[in-house]
Coordinates of C-alpha atoms in Angstrom, one line a residue:
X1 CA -39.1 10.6 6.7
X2 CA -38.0 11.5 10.1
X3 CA -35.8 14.8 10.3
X4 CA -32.0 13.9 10.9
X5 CA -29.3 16.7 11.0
X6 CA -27.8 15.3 8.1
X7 CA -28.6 12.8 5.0
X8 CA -24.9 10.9 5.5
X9 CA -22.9 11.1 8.5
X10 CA -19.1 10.0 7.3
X11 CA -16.8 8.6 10.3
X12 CA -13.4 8.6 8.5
X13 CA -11.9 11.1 6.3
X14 CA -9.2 9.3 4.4
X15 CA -9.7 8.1 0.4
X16 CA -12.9 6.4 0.6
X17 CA -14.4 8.3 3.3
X18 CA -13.5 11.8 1.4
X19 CA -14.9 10.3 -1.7
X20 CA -18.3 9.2 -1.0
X21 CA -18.5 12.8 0.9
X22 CA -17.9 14.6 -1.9
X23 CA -19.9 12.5 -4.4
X24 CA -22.5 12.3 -2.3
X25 CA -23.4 16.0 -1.7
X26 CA -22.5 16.3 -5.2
X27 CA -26.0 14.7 -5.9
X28 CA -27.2 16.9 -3.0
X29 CA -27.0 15.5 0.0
X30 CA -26.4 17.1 3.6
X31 CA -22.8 15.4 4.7
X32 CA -21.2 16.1 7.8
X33 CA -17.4 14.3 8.2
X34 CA -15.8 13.3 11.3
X35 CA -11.8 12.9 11.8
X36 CA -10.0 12.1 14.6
X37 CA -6.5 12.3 13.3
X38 CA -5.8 14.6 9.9
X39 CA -8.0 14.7 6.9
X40 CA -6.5 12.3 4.2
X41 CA -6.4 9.3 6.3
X42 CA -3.4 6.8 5.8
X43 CA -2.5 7.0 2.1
X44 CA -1.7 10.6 2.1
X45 CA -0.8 11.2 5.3
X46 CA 1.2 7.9 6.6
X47 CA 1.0 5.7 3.9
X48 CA 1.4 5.4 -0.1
X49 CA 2.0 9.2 -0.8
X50 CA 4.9 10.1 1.6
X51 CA 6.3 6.8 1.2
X52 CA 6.7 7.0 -3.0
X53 CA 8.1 9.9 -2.3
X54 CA 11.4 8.3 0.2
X55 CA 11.3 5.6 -2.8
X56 CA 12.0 8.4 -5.0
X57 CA 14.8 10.6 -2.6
X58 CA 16.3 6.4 -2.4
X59 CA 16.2 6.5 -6.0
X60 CA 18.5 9.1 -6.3
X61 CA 20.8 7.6 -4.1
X62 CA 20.9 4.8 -6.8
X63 CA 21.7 6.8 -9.6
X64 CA 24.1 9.3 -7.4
X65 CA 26.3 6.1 -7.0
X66 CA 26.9 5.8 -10.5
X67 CA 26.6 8.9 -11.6
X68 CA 30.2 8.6 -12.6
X69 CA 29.6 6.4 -15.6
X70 CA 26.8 9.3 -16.9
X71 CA 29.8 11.1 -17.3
X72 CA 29.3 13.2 -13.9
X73 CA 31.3 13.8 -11.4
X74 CA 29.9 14.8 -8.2
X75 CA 32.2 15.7 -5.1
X76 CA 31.2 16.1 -1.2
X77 CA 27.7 14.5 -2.2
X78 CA 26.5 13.8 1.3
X79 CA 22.6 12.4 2.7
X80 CA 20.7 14.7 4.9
X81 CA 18.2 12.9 6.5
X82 CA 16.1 15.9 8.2
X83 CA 16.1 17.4 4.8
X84 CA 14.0 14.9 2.9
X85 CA 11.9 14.2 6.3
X86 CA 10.9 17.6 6.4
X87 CA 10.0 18.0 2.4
X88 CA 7.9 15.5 2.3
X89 CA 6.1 15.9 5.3
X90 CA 5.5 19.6 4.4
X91 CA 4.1 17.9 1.0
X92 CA 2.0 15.9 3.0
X93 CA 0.6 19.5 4.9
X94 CA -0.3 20.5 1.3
X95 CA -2.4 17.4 0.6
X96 CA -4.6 17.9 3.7
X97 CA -5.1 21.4 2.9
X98 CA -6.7 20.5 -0.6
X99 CA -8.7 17.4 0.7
X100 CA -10.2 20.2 3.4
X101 CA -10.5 22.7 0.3
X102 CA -12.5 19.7 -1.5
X103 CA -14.7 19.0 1.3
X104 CA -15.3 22.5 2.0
X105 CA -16.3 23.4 -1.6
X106 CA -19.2 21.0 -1.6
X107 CA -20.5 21.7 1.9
X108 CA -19.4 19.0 3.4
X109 CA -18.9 20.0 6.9
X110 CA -16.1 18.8 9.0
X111 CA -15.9 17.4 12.4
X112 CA -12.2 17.7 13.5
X113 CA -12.6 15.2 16.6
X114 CA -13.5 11.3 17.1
X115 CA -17.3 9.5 16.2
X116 CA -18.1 6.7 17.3
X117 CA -21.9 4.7 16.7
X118 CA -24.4 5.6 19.3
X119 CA -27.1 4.2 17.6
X120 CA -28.5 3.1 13.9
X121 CA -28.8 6.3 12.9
X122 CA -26.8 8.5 15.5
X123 CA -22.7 9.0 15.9
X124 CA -21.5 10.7 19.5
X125 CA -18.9 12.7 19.1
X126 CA -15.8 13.1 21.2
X127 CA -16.7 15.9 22.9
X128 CA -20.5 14.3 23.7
X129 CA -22.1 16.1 20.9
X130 CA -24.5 13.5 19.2
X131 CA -25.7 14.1 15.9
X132 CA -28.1 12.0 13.8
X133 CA -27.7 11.1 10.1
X134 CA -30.4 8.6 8.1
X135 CA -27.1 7.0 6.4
X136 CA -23.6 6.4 8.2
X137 CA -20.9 5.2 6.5
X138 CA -17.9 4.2 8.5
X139 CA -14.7 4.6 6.7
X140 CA -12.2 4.5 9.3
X141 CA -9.6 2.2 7.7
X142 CA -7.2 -0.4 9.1
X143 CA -4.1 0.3 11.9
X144 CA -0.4 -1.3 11.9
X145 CA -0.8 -4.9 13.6
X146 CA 1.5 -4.7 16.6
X147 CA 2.6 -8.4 17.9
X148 CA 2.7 -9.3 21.6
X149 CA 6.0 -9.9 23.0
X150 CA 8.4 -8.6 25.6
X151 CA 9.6 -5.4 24.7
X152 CA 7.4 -4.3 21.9
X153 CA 7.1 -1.3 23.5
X154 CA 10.7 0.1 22.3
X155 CA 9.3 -1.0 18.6
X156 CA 7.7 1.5 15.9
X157 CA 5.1 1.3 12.8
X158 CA 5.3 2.5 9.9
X159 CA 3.4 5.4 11.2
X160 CA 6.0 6.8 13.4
X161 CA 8.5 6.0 10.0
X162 CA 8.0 9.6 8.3
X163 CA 9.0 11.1 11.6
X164 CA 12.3 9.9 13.3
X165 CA 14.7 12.4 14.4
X166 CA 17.7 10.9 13.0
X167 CA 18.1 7.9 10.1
X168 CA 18.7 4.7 11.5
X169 CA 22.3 3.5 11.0
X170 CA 21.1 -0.1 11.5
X171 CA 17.0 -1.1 10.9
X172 CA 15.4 -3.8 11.1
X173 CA 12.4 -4.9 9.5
X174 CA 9.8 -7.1 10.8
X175 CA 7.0 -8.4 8.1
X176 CA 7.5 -9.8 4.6
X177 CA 4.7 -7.5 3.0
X178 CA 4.9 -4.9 1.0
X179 CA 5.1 -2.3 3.6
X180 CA 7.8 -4.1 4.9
X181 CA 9.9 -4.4 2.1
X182 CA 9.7 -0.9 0.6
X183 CA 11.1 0.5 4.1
X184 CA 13.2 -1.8 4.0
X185 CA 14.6 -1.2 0.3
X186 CA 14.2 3.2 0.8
X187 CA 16.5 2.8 3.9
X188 CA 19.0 0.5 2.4
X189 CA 19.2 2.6 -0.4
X190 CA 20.0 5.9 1.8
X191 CA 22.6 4.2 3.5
X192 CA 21.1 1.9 6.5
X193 CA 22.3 -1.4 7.5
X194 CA 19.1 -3.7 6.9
X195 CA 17.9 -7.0 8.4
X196 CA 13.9 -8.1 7.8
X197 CA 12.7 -11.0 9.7
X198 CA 10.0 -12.6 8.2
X199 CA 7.6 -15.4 10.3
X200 CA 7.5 -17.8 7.3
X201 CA 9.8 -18.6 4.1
X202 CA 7.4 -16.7 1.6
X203 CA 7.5 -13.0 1.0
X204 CA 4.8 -10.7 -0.6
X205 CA 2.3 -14.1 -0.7
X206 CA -0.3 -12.5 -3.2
X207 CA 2.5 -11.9 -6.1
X208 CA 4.0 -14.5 -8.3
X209 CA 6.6 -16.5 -6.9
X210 CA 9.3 -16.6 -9.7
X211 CA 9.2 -12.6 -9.4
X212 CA 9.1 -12.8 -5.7
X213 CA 12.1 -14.6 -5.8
X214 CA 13.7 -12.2 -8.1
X215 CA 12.9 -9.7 -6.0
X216 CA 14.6 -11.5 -3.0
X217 CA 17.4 -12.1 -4.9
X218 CA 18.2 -8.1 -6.1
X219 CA 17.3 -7.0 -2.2
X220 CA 19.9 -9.8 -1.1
X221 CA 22.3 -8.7 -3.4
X222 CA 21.9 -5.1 -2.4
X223 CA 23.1 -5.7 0.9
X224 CA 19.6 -6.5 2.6
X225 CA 20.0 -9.3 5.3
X226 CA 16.8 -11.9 5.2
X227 CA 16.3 -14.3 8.1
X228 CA 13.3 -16.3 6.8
X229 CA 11.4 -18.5 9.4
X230 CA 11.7 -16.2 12.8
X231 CA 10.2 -14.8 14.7
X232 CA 11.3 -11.7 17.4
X233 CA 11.1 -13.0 21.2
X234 CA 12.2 -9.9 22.9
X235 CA 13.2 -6.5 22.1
X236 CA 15.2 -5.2 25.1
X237 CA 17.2 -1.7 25.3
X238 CA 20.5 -1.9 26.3
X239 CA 21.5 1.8 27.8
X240 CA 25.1 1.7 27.8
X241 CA 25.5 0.3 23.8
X242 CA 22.8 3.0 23.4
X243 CA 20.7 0.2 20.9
X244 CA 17.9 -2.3 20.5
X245 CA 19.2 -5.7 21.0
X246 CA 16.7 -8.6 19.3
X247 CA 16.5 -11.7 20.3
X248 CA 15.2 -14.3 17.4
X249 CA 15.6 -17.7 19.5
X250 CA 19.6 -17.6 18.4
X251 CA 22.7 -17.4 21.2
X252 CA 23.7 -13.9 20.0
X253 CA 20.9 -11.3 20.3
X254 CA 20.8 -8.7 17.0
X255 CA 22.1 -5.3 17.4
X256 CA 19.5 -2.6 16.0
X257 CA 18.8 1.3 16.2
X258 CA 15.4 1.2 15.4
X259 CA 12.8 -1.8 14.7
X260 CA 10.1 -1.9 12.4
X261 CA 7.1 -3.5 12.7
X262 CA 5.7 -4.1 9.5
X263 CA 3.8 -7.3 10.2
X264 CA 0.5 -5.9 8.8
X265 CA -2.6 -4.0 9.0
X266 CA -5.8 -5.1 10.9
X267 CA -9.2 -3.2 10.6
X268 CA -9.7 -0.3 12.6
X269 CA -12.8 -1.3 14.6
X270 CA -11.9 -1.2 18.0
X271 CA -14.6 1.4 20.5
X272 CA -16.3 2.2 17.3
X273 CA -19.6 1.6 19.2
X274 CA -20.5 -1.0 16.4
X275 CA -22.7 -3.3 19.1
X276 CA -25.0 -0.2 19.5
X277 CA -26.3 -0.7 16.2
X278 CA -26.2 -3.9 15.4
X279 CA -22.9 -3.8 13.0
X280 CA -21.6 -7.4 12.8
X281 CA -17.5 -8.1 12.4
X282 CA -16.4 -10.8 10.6
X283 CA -13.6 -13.2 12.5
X284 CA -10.7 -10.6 11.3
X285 CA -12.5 -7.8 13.1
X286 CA -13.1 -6.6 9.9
X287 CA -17.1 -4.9 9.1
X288 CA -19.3 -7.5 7.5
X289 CA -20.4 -5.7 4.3
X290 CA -22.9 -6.9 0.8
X291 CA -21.7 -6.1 -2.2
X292 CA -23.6 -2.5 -1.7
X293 CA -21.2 -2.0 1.4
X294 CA -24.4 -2.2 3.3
X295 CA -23.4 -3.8 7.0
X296 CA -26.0 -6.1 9.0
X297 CA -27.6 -2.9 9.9
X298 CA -29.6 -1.1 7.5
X299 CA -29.0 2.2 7.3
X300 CA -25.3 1.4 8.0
X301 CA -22.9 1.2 5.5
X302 CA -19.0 0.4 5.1
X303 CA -15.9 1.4 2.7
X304 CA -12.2 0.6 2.6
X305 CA -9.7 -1.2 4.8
X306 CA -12.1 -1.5 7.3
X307 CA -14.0 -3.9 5.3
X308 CA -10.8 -5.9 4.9
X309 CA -12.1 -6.6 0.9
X310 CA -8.7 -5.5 -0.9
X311 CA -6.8 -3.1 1.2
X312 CA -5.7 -0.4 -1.7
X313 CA -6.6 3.2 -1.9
X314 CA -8.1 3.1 -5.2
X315 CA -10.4 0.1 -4.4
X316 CA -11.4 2.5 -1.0
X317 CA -12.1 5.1 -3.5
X318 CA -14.3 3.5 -6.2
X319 CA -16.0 1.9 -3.2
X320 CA -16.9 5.0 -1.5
X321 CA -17.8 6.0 -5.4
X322 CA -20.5 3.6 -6.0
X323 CA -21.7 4.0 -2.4
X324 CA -22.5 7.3 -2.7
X325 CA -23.4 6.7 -6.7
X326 CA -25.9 4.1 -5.6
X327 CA -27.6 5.7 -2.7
X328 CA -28.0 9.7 -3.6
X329 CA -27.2 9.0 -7.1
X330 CA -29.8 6.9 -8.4
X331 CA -27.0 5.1 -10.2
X332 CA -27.0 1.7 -8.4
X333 CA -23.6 0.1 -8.8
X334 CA -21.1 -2.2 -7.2
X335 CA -17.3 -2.6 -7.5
X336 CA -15.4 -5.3 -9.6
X337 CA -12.9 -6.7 -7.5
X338 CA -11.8 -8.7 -10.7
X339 CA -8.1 -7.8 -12.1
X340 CA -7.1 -5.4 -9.8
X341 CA -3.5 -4.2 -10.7
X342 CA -0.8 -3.7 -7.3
X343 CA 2.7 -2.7 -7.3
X344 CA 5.5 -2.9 -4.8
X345 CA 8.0 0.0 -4.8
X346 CA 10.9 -1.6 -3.6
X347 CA 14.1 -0.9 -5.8
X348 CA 13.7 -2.2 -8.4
X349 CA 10.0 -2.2 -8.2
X350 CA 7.4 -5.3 -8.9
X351 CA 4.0 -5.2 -10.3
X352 CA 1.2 -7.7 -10.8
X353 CA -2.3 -8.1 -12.4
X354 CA -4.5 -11.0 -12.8
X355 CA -3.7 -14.6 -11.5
X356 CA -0.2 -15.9 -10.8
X357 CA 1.1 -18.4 -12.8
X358 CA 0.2 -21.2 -9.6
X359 CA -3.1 -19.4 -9.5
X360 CA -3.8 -19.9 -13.3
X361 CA -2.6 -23.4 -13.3
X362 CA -5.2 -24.3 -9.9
X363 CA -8.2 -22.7 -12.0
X364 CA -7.7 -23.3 -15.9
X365 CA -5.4 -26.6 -15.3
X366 CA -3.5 -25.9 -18.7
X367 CA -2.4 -22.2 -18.8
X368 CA 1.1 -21.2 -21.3
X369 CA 3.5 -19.0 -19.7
X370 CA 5.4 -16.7 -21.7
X371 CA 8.6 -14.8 -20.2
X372 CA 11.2 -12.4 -21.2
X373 CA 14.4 -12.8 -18.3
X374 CA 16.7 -9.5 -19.5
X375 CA 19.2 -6.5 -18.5
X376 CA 17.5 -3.7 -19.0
X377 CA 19.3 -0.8 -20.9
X378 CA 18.8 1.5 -18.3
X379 CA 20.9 -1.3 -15.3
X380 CA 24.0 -1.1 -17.9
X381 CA 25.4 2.1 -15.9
X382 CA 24.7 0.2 -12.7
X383 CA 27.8 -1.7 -11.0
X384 CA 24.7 -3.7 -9.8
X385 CA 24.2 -6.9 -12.8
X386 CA 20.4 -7.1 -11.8
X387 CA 18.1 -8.2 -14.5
X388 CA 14.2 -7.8 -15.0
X389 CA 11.6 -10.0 -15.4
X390 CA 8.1 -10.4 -17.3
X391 CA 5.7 -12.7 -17.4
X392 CA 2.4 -13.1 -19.3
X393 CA 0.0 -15.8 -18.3
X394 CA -2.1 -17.2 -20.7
X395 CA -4.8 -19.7 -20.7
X396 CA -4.1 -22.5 -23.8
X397 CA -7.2 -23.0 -25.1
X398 CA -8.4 -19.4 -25.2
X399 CA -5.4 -17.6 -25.7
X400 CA -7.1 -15.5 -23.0
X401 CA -4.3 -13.2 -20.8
X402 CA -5.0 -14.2 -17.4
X403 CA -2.4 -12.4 -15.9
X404 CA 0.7 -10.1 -16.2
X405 CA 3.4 -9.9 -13.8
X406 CA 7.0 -8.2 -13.5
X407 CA 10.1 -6.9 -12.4
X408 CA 12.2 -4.3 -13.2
X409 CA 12.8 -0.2 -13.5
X410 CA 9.1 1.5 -14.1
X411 CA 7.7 -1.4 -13.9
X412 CA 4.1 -0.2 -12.2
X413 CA 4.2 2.2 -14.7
X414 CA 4.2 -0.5 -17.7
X415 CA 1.4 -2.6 -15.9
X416 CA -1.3 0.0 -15.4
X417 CA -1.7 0.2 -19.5
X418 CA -1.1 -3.4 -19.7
X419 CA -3.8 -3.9 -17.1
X420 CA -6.4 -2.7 -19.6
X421 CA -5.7 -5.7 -21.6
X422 CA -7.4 -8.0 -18.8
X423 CA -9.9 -5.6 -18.2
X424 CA -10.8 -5.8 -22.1
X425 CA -10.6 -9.3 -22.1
X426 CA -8.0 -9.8 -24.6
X427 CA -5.9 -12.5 -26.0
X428 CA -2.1 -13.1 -26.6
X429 CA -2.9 -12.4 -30.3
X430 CA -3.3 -9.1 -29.4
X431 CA -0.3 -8.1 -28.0
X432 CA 1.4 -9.8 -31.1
X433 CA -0.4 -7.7 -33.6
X434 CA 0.8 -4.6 -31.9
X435 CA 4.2 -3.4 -33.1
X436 CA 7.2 -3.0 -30.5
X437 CA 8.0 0.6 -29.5
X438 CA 11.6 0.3 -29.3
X439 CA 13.8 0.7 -27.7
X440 CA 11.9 0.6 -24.4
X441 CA 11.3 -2.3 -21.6
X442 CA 8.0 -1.8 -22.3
X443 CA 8.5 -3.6 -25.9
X444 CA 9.4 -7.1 -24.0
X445 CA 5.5 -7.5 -23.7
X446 CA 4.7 -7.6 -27.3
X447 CA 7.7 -9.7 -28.3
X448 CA 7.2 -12.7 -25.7
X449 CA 6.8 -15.8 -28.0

């Protein structure tokens, strides 16, 4: 074997990256991580983590309206934007600190500056340092997709969303995914005037439609203005208004203090030296990968949004996981894309596993669809008449669940144990045999008939 400096050379320190680091010198290997940005990478430092946590400061909001009919009475209540800006971010600066603390404690040493590939089994750092490893695995993750058009420049991402100086009195929202969408619902909640803009007439594509349009319903009748079928032409500052004007194609231009561009997430693959080794993209610009998360070069490998397989931070981690599992483990395995359960936090929140109803019908042909449209308990304080929705997907000659899909309060919190009925493979039967825990919203999935 030919002496490198280091069995596994991670570019990339967020979920999947941190993961296979730790696992792998777990099973003894020499690991070296390099970072350009902070160690965490999107989810917990710009992404899922500080975002559920604005859904939950919205969520409050929510309830503080009416608090009254709790029986509370609440005077001079008032939002502070700075406050709950600051709280989480310094939450945030806690979460680095123990994904450093985890590296640290197995060894792994940390490179707090840009790799890039120099070679099949070499990475050149920033500062012209190159360093050879028999394995790399390139972790990076994806970036916010930022459109071309005149005036983008006066546009953010959601990066730059955990760190404005002031709320925006009036946001808008460009994307119909679920990035988009949760901004759009934390900000409308604290007290913003929102408009999304969406390029086509379908929001959050890979989630049922009849929940979707739930969804769209509760957000319109929460004050969240839709224009479906536009797209931005210019963005264009005007100095003495002090705003954003946005022009969608119509006579009057929009007035906004902040736009969001929310459009999606491409893979982060750009200068990554990729051609030095060999490391072919697919037409996305995303890292061709086997199911090992081996690349087209050998001693390459690939984990995460980068990959552009299922952009999710737990599918990042069980893929960095088996990675490291399968090649200083001994344990080959690979990762089950299969029944993967998602969630969008928008107020109230949707949830999905398993094919959608038009998924099930394209691939079984006969499928039976059993529903439950309600008010939960819970929305009989709200002024707000918004009802949830369940949905259980079942194939008819099986009685196999196929998929489960909903809207309401907790709802992600109701899927993940009901996703371990498609993992198990089990029938409709099965949820009739169990007995309702009542009263809960949970209970409307054992009583569907």
């Amino acid at each position: 074997m030919p002496d490198f400096d280091y069995d596994l050379f991670v570019i990339g320190a967020g979920s999947g990256g941190v993961r296979a680091a730790r696992i792998s010198a777990s099973h003894g290997a020499r690991v070296a991580v390099a970072e350009e940005h902070r160690v965490g990478g999107t989810c917990v430092i710009r992404g899922c983590v500080p975002k559920k946590m604005l859904v939950y400061g919205s969520m409050f909001a929510e309830e503080l309206g009416h608090a009254g009919n709790y029986g509370w009475t609440i005077e001079g209540a008032r939002f502070d934007w700075p406050t709950l800006r600051d709280f989480v971010n310094r939450d945030v600066d806690r979460l680095e600190g123990l994904y450093g603390k985890t590296l640290e404690s197995h060894g792994v040493e940390v490179f707090a500056e840009r790799a890039t590939i120099a070679g099949p089994n070499t990475v050149r750092l920033a500062s012209g340092r190159e360093i050879t490893a028999a394995h790399i695995l390139i972790a990076v993750g994806a970036w916010p997709m930022m459109p071309d058009f005149p005036g983008v420049e006066h546009c953010i991402s959601s990066n730059e969303m955990f760190h404005l100086e002031e709320q925006p009195k009036r946001l808008m929202v460009v994307g119909g995914g679920y990035i988009a969408l949760e901004f759009a619902g934390i900000f409308n909640a604290l007290g913003s005037e929102v408009t999304v803009v969406n390029r086509s007439d379908r929001l959050l594509r890979s989630y049922d439609a009849q929940v979707v349009e739930r969804a769209l319903h509760i957000m319109m009748g929460r004050g969240i203005t839709f224009h479906m079928n536009r797209l931005v032409q210019s963005v264009t500052r005007d100095e003495e208004a002090g705003c954003l004007l946005v022009d969608l194609g119509d006579a009057d231009p929009i007035h906004a203090d902040q736009v969001l561009i929310a459009a999606g997430r491409v893979p982060n693959t750009s200068g990554l030296g990729l051609e030095n080794a060999g490391v072919e993209l697919t037409e996305r610009g995303a890292i061709k990968v086997d199911e090992q998360s081996r690349t087209t070069c050998p001693s390459i490998y690939a984990v995460g949004d980068v990959t552009d397989r299922v952009q999710l931070t737990p599918v990042a981690i069980r893929e960095g996981h088996a990675f490291a599992d399968s090649v200083f483990g001994g344990k080959p395995r690979t990762v089950d894309y299969a029944n993967i359960p998602s969630a969008v936090f928008t107020q109230p929140p949707l949830a999905g596993v398993g094919l959608t109803e038009e998924q099930a019908r394209q691939t079984y042909g006969s499928v039976k669809v059993y529903s439950s449209d309600f008010r939960p308990m819970k929305n009989i304080f709200s002024p707000h008449a918004e009802r949830g929705l369940y949905k259980l997907i079942v194939d008819e000659t099986s009685e196999k669940i196929l998929g489960i899909h909903m809207i309401g309060p907790e709802a992600p919190e109701i899927l993940q144990m009901a996703a371990i009925a498609l993992t198990a493979g089990l029938t409709k039967q099965a949820f009739d045999d169990t007995v309702a825990l009542h009263p809960s919203m949970a209970e409307e999935l054992v009583l569907l008939k």
